[in-house]
Structures are given as C-alpha cells and as structure tokens.
XYZ file of C-alpha atoms in Angstrom:
244
model
C -75.970 -20.862 -104.803
C -74.008 -21.091 -101.543
C -70.274 -21.592 -101.907
C -69.057 -25.107 -101.199
C -67.643 -25.847 -97.756
C -64.199 -26.225 -99.297
C -64.320 -22.749 -100.782
C -65.621 -21.279 -97.546
C -62.839 -22.946 -95.575
C -60.286 -21.582 -98.046
C -61.735 -18.079 -97.645
C -61.510 -18.344 -93.853
C -57.918 -19.598 -93.950
C -56.772 -16.973 -96.439
C -58.668 -14.156 -94.766
C -57.402 -14.960 -91.269
C -53.888 -15.440 -92.598
C -53.833 -12.113 -94.387
C -55.322 -10.386 -91.342
C -52.467 -11.658 -89.163
C -49.971 -10.718 -91.862
C -51.318 -7.168 -91.755
C -51.208 -7.017 -87.950
C -47.738 -8.512 -87.570
C -46.187 -6.948 -90.659
C -47.371 -3.434 -89.870
C -46.114 -3.862 -86.305
C -42.653 -4.831 -87.538
C -42.587 -1.961 -90.029
C -43.744 0.550 -87.431
C -41.122 -0.570 -84.917
C -38.409 -0.232 -87.565
C -39.502 3.258 -88.637
C -40.146 4.876 -85.262
C -38.837 4.406 -81.714
C -42.021 5.952 -80.296
C -44.433 3.312 -78.996
C -47.441 5.572 -79.545
C -46.535 6.051 -83.196
C -45.963 2.309 -83.542
C -49.417 1.541 -82.145
C -51.030 4.186 -84.349
C -49.453 2.727 -87.482
C -50.337 -0.807 -86.433
C -53.962 0.064 -85.710
C -54.480 2.053 -88.920
C -53.070 -0.749 -91.067
C -55.318 -3.233 -89.287
C -58.413 -1.084 -89.827
C -57.813 -0.775 -93.557
C -56.725 -4.380 -94.029
C -59.619 -5.858 -92.069
C -62.185 -3.742 -93.896
C -60.874 -4.853 -97.278
C -60.771 -8.526 -96.278
C -64.341 -8.516 -94.963
C -65.610 -6.804 -98.112
C -63.700 -9.201 -100.369
C -64.296 -12.548 -98.667
C -67.530 -11.939 -96.797
C -69.710 -12.970 -99.760
C -67.991 -16.373 -99.780
C -67.716 -17.443 -96.134
C -69.241 -14.646 -94.078
C -65.735 -13.360 -93.206
C -65.634 -14.672 -89.658
C -61.806 -14.933 -89.440
C -62.407 -15.623 -85.752
C -63.381 -18.823 -83.875
C -65.347 -16.776 -81.339
C -67.541 -15.401 -84.135
C -67.890 -18.826 -85.772
C -68.957 -20.506 -82.535
C -71.357 -17.688 -81.701
C -72.843 -17.954 -85.202
C -73.280 -21.705 -84.802
C -74.898 -21.299 -81.388
C -77.401 -18.653 -82.489
C -78.256 -20.400 -85.750
C -78.154 -24.033 -84.658
C -81.952 -24.432 -84.817
C -82.372 -22.753 -88.197
C -82.348 -24.454 -91.556
C -79.577 -22.250 -92.942
C -77.428 -22.009 -89.798
C -73.858 -23.200 -89.493
C -73.527 -26.913 -88.822
C -70.962 -28.568 -86.594
C -69.310 -29.765 -89.806
C -68.931 -26.139 -90.866
C -67.473 -25.227 -87.484
C -65.061 -28.178 -87.666
C -63.814 -26.789 -90.981
C -63.786 -23.086 -90.162
C -61.977 -23.091 -86.815
C -58.899 -25.161 -87.782
C -58.646 -23.177 -91.025
C -58.641 -19.924 -89.065
C -55.930 -21.161 -86.706
C -53.716 -22.565 -89.471
C -54.223 -19.388 -91.474
C -53.268 -17.224 -88.508
C -50.033 -19.107 -87.902
C -49.228 -18.973 -91.603
C -49.899 -15.241 -91.656
C -47.436 -14.631 -88.835
C -44.781 -16.726 -90.569
C -45.360 -14.842 -93.837
C -44.979 -11.458 -92.139
C -41.751 -12.571 -90.456
C -40.432 -13.823 -93.800
C -41.142 -10.516 -95.545
C -39.178 -8.571 -92.949
C -36.257 -10.962 -92.591
C -37.254 -12.140 -89.120
C -36.905 -15.757 -87.977
C -39.812 -17.602 -89.558
C -40.905 -19.050 -86.217
C -39.709 -17.539 -82.954
C -42.116 -17.678 -80.071
C -42.892 -14.295 -78.588
C -41.446 -13.149 -75.280
C -44.053 -10.387 -74.918
C -45.777 -11.271 -71.644
C -49.439 -10.248 -71.556
C -50.547 -12.170 -68.486
C -51.739 -9.280 -66.283
C -55.349 -9.402 -65.128
C -56.237 -5.987 -66.500
C -55.176 -7.141 -69.962
C -57.503 -10.137 -69.735
C -60.301 -7.780 -68.714
C -59.515 -5.763 -71.827
C -59.995 -8.900 -73.911
C -63.356 -9.606 -72.283
C -64.523 -6.086 -73.132
C -63.091 -6.117 -76.667
C -64.635 -9.474 -77.574
C -68.018 -8.718 -76.008
C -68.207 -5.488 -77.973
C -67.234 -7.207 -81.208
C -69.927 -9.882 -80.820
C -72.536 -7.262 -79.906
C -71.607 -5.242 -82.992
C -71.610 -8.127 -85.467
C -74.837 -9.743 -84.318
C -76.477 -6.428 -83.576
C -75.915 -5.251 -87.147
C -77.701 -8.338 -88.387
C -80.592 -7.903 -85.995
C -81.242 -4.403 -87.337
C -80.729 -5.371 -90.979
C -77.468 -3.463 -91.400
C -75.072 -6.318 -92.184
C -73.876 -4.455 -95.275
C -72.136 -1.998 -92.931
C -69.973 -4.746 -91.441
C -66.746 -4.069 -93.400
C -66.564 -0.470 -92.216
C -68.175 -0.978 -88.807
C -66.170 -4.007 -87.690
C -62.888 -2.522 -88.915
C -63.674 0.774 -87.194
C -64.524 -0.970 -83.939
C -61.275 -2.951 -83.928
C -59.326 0.219 -84.682
C -60.982 2.021 -81.792
C -60.536 -0.948 -79.459
C -56.787 -0.895 -80.120
C -56.850 2.327 -78.124
C -59.650 2.002 -75.571
C -58.758 -1.486 -74.299
C -55.678 -2.288 -72.227
C -54.930 -5.382 -74.329
C -55.023 -3.553 -77.694
C -57.991 -5.750 -78.662
C -56.903 -9.146 -79.943
C -60.564 -10.294 -79.541
C -59.833 -13.397 -81.610
C -58.511 -16.793 -80.463
C -56.992 -17.675 -83.854
C -55.185 -14.354 -84.136
C -53.975 -14.758 -80.562
C -52.461 -18.150 -81.379
C -50.898 -16.853 -84.583
C -49.299 -13.886 -82.847
C -47.526 -16.235 -80.414
C -45.348 -17.414 -83.312
C -43.611 -14.056 -83.824
C -41.269 -12.337 -81.396
C -42.032 -8.884 -82.732
C -44.129 -5.837 -81.815
C -47.471 -7.646 -82.157
C -46.425 -10.877 -80.449
C -47.828 -12.539 -77.355
C -45.929 -15.012 -75.172
C -47.277 -18.574 -75.433
C -47.941 -18.620 -71.680
C -50.341 -15.691 -72.126
C -52.335 -17.318 -74.926
C -54.646 -19.591 -72.911
C -55.711 -16.857 -70.451
C -56.397 -14.515 -73.372
C -58.528 -17.142 -75.127
C -60.443 -17.819 -71.898
C -61.139 -14.094 -71.594
C -62.270 -13.958 -75.216
C -64.633 -16.886 -74.656
C -66.160 -15.111 -71.666
C -66.453 -11.948 -73.736
C -68.255 -13.822 -76.511
C -70.799 -15.204 -74.032
C -71.349 -11.750 -72.546
C -71.649 -10.274 -76.022
C -74.387 -12.742 -76.976
C -76.110 -11.956 -73.693
C -75.990 -8.273 -74.557
C -77.518 -8.979 -77.980
C -80.414 -10.803 -76.338
C -80.838 -8.069 -73.723
C -80.972 -5.318 -76.342
C -82.738 -7.018 -79.263
C -84.496 -9.987 -77.663
C -84.785 -13.407 -79.212
C -84.275 -15.079 -81.642
C -80.651 -14.691 -82.725
C -79.662 -13.992 -86.322
C -79.190 -16.695 -88.899
C -75.571 -17.752 -89.224
C -75.834 -17.134 -92.975
C -75.830 -13.428 -92.176
C -72.581 -13.317 -90.146
C -70.310 -11.356 -90.551
C -71.800 -10.170 -93.833
C -74.449 -11.831 -96.003
C -72.941 -14.559 -98.141
C -74.036 -17.212 -100.542
C -73.765 -15.099 -103.675
C -74.668 -16.738 -107.008
C -71.894 -18.765 -108.562
C -70.294 -17.094 -111.592
C -71.492 -18.448 -114.908
C -69.241 -21.063 -116.447
C -69.093 -21.346 -120.225
C-alpha cells in the first residue's frame, strides 16, 4: 500500500530539513575546528555524503526521498501520463514541505551551535561561473537519478546520489547546491554554508536550467519514455506495517 500523501509530505519535510541541518551544522563545526578552508570543505562534504545517504535509505521507501523541488518537478513531468506518476496535488504538497523543511533545518543547525536563529547570509555567490557550476551539478544529478531508474538500478540511489553530491562539492565551482529548497534554506544562516539572499534567485534559475538539460540528457542516452515517478529517487510504496 502506498503511503498517504500526508506521510509522504512529512517525510519530504523531515528529510529536507535534516539534510540542511547536516550541511549547515557540519559547516559551522568545520569552521570552528579549523581555519583552513580546504579542511572545512572536506569536512562539510563528507558529512553531507554520509547524511544524505542515510536519509535516502531511511525515507526513500515512504516518499521517494526527493528532498529537492527540481527532482519532484522532473518526476512529475516524466510521469505525468502514467497511472502511478506524481500528480499536481503531490507536487503542491512536496515542494512547500521541502522549502519549509530546509528553512527549519538551517534554523535548527544555528540553534545547536549558538548562532542567531535567523540571520540572512552575507556570502555572495552571484558570479556567473558559480551559476554555471549549478547548471552542471543539477544536470548531473537529474541524469543520475533518472538514469538509475531507466537501467533498473534504483536500489543504488542512496550510495550513488550521496557519492555524486560529495564529488560535485569538489568538481563544481558552486560546491553543488543543486537544490532550490536547500538554496533557500541556506540563505537563512550567515555561516560557512550560507548564500546571500540576492544570490538565491540566480542559483535557482541555474538549477532549473540544469534540470531541463539533465532530462534532455536522459532522453538522449536512454530514449523515451521517462521513468515512472513512483521510482524516484528510490522505489517507494512499501506495504503498511501490520496493525494489531
């Protein structure tokens, strides 16, 4: 039996929130423990890899573990003509939950480290090469997620998606946000992982372009049709636990 929409929305909110808590919290901790920016980025990326992998494995069977509006919208688009695809009602529940969760995750991380609960970031990320990095990071993420489903390897998603994000921290100029909700959430913290509010909209525009290019790459490599949304990021709709 597929989980109810309410439970799936809760999984998306909690998962996205905890993901941002990992990203922001590990950035704060790294900056406090080492003055070296390279060490800070290494610690931040490793924590994100492990945290994201765990969250996908844990919550994927409930909601698909999107944690990302770009993934949700791509899943809706590719599955909109299938019986088990995401509906617009699902999208209308998932996306706000992801954004609210992301903001809550940033606030939680700030609270744990004694930072102001809400202080908008001053970390400017408006340069064009950073936006290009977001296009590349998001396109690669979409290609990976939907490509795994096209070859029947969705079970590898927890390790594969986490590994890709960890690598993209280092091979993209933007350190791979690749997620509109996470981008919004990270604007609410003036710490290592923050992004200035003025940089948010350009980043999201770049991510949207990357998602379109990623879907184009999926079609170019695997042909049509796209995968069912029920298979993204990992297969979900596990049987409900027995109730006595």
